[in-house]
Amino acid sequence: MTNPDWLPTISRAAALVTDSGGLTCHAAIVARELGVPCVVGTRTATMPSVVYRLPEYVGMGIDGVSIGSNDLTQLMLGVDRDSENCAELFDESDAAVLDAIGSIISTANRLGITSSLCGQAPSTRPEFAEHLVRMGITSVSVTPDAIARTRRMVAAAERRLLLENALHHR
C-alpha cells in the first residue's frame, strides 16, 4: 500500500512493486503519472500465473523473480499445507510443481534475469536444492540452520554439473 507522503521517494524510484492492488490502486496511478514501471499484486504474480507472465513482467522492468515454493505448491496442487486433512498431500517435488519451477527458471535464464527460490524444501531436502541447481536457479533461500549444509550441497552439485558437461563435450 502506498501513502501520498511517500511521493518524494516514489518520484526518485526506477519502478514500483507492491504486494497488493490493481490497475486503479494508488501505486499504479502514481506510477502512471510519473512515467515509471509498476507491478502490482506481486503476491499473485509469484503464483502460478508467473509461469506464463514472466516475459510481460520483464518487459515492465523486473530484473529478477523470487519463487515462493510453499505458496506455489499450495496453489498448483490445491492443498493447504497447514490443514490436518490434507497436509500430507503437500509436496514441492510434485511433477506439476517442479515443471512450473523449471519453467520459471528457464524463462528467467533465457531473459537474462535472476531467479531465486524461498521455501521449506531447500532447507530440509538437499536433493531438492540440487534439483534447483540443475535447473539453473540463481540462488536459494534457506533457514539459518541449513546454510552450511546447503552451501556444501550446492558446491558439490555445481562440481558434478561441470564434470558432467566436460565429459559430455569430450
Short mmCIF file of C-alpha atoms in Angstrom, two decimals:
data_model
loop_
_atom_site.label_atom_id
_atom_site.label_comp_id
_atom_site.label_asym_id
_atom_site.label_seq_id
_atom_site.Cartn_x
_atom_site.Cartn_y
_atom_site.Cartn_z
CA MET A 1 0.00 0.00 0.00
CA THR A 2 1.36 3.42 -0.83
CA ASN A 3 0.85 6.66 1.04
CA PRO A 4 0.76 10.14 -0.54
CA ASP A 5 3.51 11.21 1.88
CA TRP A 6 5.85 8.86 0.03
CA LEU A 7 5.62 10.89 -3.22
CA PRO A 8 9.13 12.42 -2.90
CA THR A 9 10.66 8.95 -2.52
CA ILE A 10 8.46 7.36 -5.18
CA SER A 11 9.37 10.10 -7.67
CA ARG A 12 13.04 9.00 -7.42
CA ALA A 13 12.25 5.28 -7.89
CA ALA A 14 13.11 3.43 -11.07
CA ALA A 15 10.00 1.27 -10.66
CA LEU A 16 7.30 0.37 -8.15
CA VAL A 17 6.41 -3.12 -6.97
CA THR A 18 3.66 -3.76 -4.46
CA ASP A 19 2.12 -6.90 -2.98
CA SER A 20 -1.48 -5.85 -3.44
CA GLY A 21 -3.57 -3.61 -5.61
CA GLY A 22 -4.70 -3.41 -9.17
CA LEU A 23 -4.79 -1.04 -12.13
CA THR A 24 -6.57 1.62 -10.10
CA CYS A 25 -4.60 1.38 -6.82
CA HIS A 26 -2.63 4.41 -5.63
CA ALA A 27 0.74 2.92 -6.63
CA ALA A 28 -0.42 2.24 -10.18
CA ILE A 29 -1.91 5.71 -10.58
CA VAL A 30 1.18 7.48 -9.21
CA ALA A 31 3.47 5.32 -11.35
CA ARG A 32 1.49 6.21 -14.49
CA GLU A 33 1.64 9.90 -13.59
CA LEU A 34 5.40 9.71 -13.02
CA GLY A 35 6.02 7.51 -16.05
CA VAL A 36 7.74 4.70 -14.10
CA PRO A 37 7.04 0.97 -14.44
CA CYS A 38 4.79 -0.52 -11.80
CA VAL A 39 3.92 -4.11 -10.96
CA VAL A 40 1.04 -4.54 -8.56
CA GLY A 41 -0.27 -7.68 -6.93
CA THR A 42 3.09 -9.46 -6.66
CA ARG A 43 1.63 -11.98 -4.27
CA THR A 44 -0.42 -13.10 -7.23
CA ALA A 45 2.47 -12.61 -9.66
CA THR A 46 4.63 -15.10 -7.79
CA MET A 47 1.90 -17.69 -8.04
CA PRO A 48 1.20 -19.98 -10.99
CA SER A 49 0.48 -17.05 -13.33
CA VAL A 50 4.16 -16.08 -13.30
CA VAL A 51 4.87 -19.21 -15.36
CA TYR A 52 3.04 -17.50 -18.22
CA ARG A 53 3.50 -13.81 -17.45
CA LEU A 54 7.20 -13.57 -16.62
CA PRO A 55 8.16 -12.18 -20.05
CA GLU A 56 5.48 -9.50 -19.61
CA TYR A 57 6.85 -8.56 -16.17
CA VAL A 58 10.41 -8.41 -17.50
CA GLY A 59 9.14 -6.10 -20.24
CA MET A 60 7.90 -3.81 -17.46
CA GLY A 61 11.37 -3.65 -15.96
CA ILE A 62 11.53 -6.53 -13.47
CA ASP A 63 15.10 -7.79 -13.23
CA GLY A 64 14.58 -10.86 -11.07
CA VAL A 65 11.98 -13.30 -9.82
CA SER A 66 11.66 -14.97 -6.45
CA ILE A 67 9.66 -18.18 -6.41
CA GLY A 68 7.74 -18.78 -3.20
CA SER A 69 7.66 -22.57 -3.41
CA ASN A 70 5.30 -23.06 -0.48
CA ASP A 71 2.62 -20.80 -1.97
CA LEU A 72 3.26 -22.08 -5.48
CA THR A 73 2.84 -25.69 -4.29
CA GLN A 74 -0.36 -24.90 -2.41
CA LEU A 75 -1.88 -23.19 -5.43
CA MET A 76 -0.65 -25.69 -8.01
CA LEU A 77 -1.94 -28.65 -6.02
CA GLY A 78 -4.90 -27.01 -4.29
CA VAL A 79 -3.55 -28.26 -0.96
CA ASP A 80 -3.29 -26.33 2.30
CA ARG A 81 -0.07 -27.47 3.95
CA ASP A 82 -1.37 -26.35 7.35
CA SER A 83 -4.59 -28.35 7.13
CA GLU A 84 -4.82 -31.52 9.21
CA ASN A 85 -6.98 -33.04 6.48
CA CYS A 86 -4.65 -32.68 3.52
CA ALA A 87 -1.19 -31.55 4.66
CA GLU A 88 0.23 -34.97 3.74
CA LEU A 89 -0.57 -34.20 0.08
CA PHE A 90 1.64 -31.08 0.11
CA ASP A 91 4.72 -31.98 -1.95
CA GLU A 92 7.06 -29.45 -3.53
CA SER A 93 8.53 -32.32 -5.56
CA ASP A 94 5.22 -32.99 -7.33
CA ALA A 95 5.75 -33.12 -11.10
CA ALA A 96 3.40 -30.17 -11.72
CA VAL A 97 5.21 -28.00 -9.17
CA LEU A 98 8.65 -28.95 -10.48
CA ASP A 99 7.51 -28.25 -14.03
CA ALA A 100 6.29 -24.79 -13.02
CA ILE A 101 9.52 -24.04 -11.13
CA GLY A 102 11.60 -25.30 -14.05
CA SER A 103 9.64 -23.17 -16.49
CA ILE A 104 10.10 -20.04 -14.39
CA ILE A 105 13.85 -20.67 -14.00
CA SER A 106 14.26 -21.44 -17.71
CA THR A 107 12.38 -18.31 -18.72
CA ALA A 108 14.37 -16.19 -16.26
CA ASN A 109 17.64 -17.56 -17.65
CA ARG A 110 16.51 -17.00 -21.24
CA LEU A 111 15.51 -13.40 -20.44
CA GLY A 112 18.72 -12.69 -18.52
CA ILE A 113 17.20 -12.10 -15.08
CA THR A 114 17.97 -13.71 -11.75
CA SER A 115 15.81 -16.45 -10.26
CA SER A 116 15.66 -17.39 -6.62
CA LEU A 117 13.54 -19.71 -4.55
CA CYS A 118 12.44 -19.42 -0.96
CA GLY A 119 10.57 -22.18 0.75
CA GLN A 120 10.92 -25.13 3.05
CA ALA A 121 12.24 -27.75 0.64
CA PRO A 122 15.81 -26.49 0.03
CA SER A 123 16.33 -26.33 3.81
CA THR A 124 15.05 -29.78 4.61
CA ARG A 125 15.77 -31.80 1.47
CA PRO A 126 19.24 -31.49 -0.09
CA GLU A 127 18.11 -33.37 -3.22
CA PHE A 128 15.56 -30.60 -3.88
CA ALA A 129 18.28 -27.96 -3.71
CA GLU A 130 20.43 -29.99 -6.11
CA HIS A 131 17.48 -30.26 -8.47
CA LEU A 132 17.21 -26.45 -8.43
CA VAL A 133 20.92 -26.13 -9.24
CA ARG A 134 20.47 -28.48 -12.19
CA MET A 135 17.52 -26.35 -13.36
CA GLY A 136 19.79 -23.27 -13.35
CA ILE A 137 18.49 -21.36 -10.32
CA THR A 138 20.49 -18.26 -9.39
CA SER A 139 20.01 -18.54 -5.62
CA VAL A 140 18.04 -20.27 -2.89
CA SER A 141 16.91 -19.06 0.48
CA VAL A 142 17.24 -21.48 3.38
CA THR A 143 16.78 -21.45 7.13
CA PRO A 144 19.85 -20.45 9.17
CA ASP A 145 20.46 -23.98 10.44
CA ALA A 146 20.68 -25.24 6.84
CA ILE A 147 23.11 -22.65 5.42
CA ALA A 148 26.37 -24.61 5.79
CA ARG A 149 24.84 -27.90 4.62
CA THR A 150 23.16 -26.22 1.63
CA ARG A 151 26.34 -24.38 0.61
CA ARG A 152 28.23 -27.68 0.58
CA MET A 153 25.46 -29.38 -1.38
CA VAL A 154 25.23 -26.57 -3.94
CA ALA A 155 29.00 -26.54 -4.40
CA ALA A 156 29.01 -30.33 -4.87
CA ALA A 157 26.10 -30.14 -7.33
CA GLU A 158 27.85 -27.41 -9.32
CA ARG A 159 31.05 -29.51 -9.43
CA ARG A 160 29.06 -32.52 -10.67
CA LEU A 161 27.43 -30.39 -13.37
CA LEU A 162 30.80 -29.05 -14.52
CA LEU A 163 32.25 -32.56 -14.63
CA GLU A 164 29.21 -33.96 -16.47
CA ASN A 165 29.41 -31.15 -19.03
CA ALA A 166 33.14 -31.64 -19.50
CA LEU A 167 32.74 -35.39 -20.01
CA HIS A 168 29.77 -34.90 -22.32
CA HIS A 169 31.62 -32.42 -24.56
CA ARG A 170 34.78 -34.51 -25.00
#
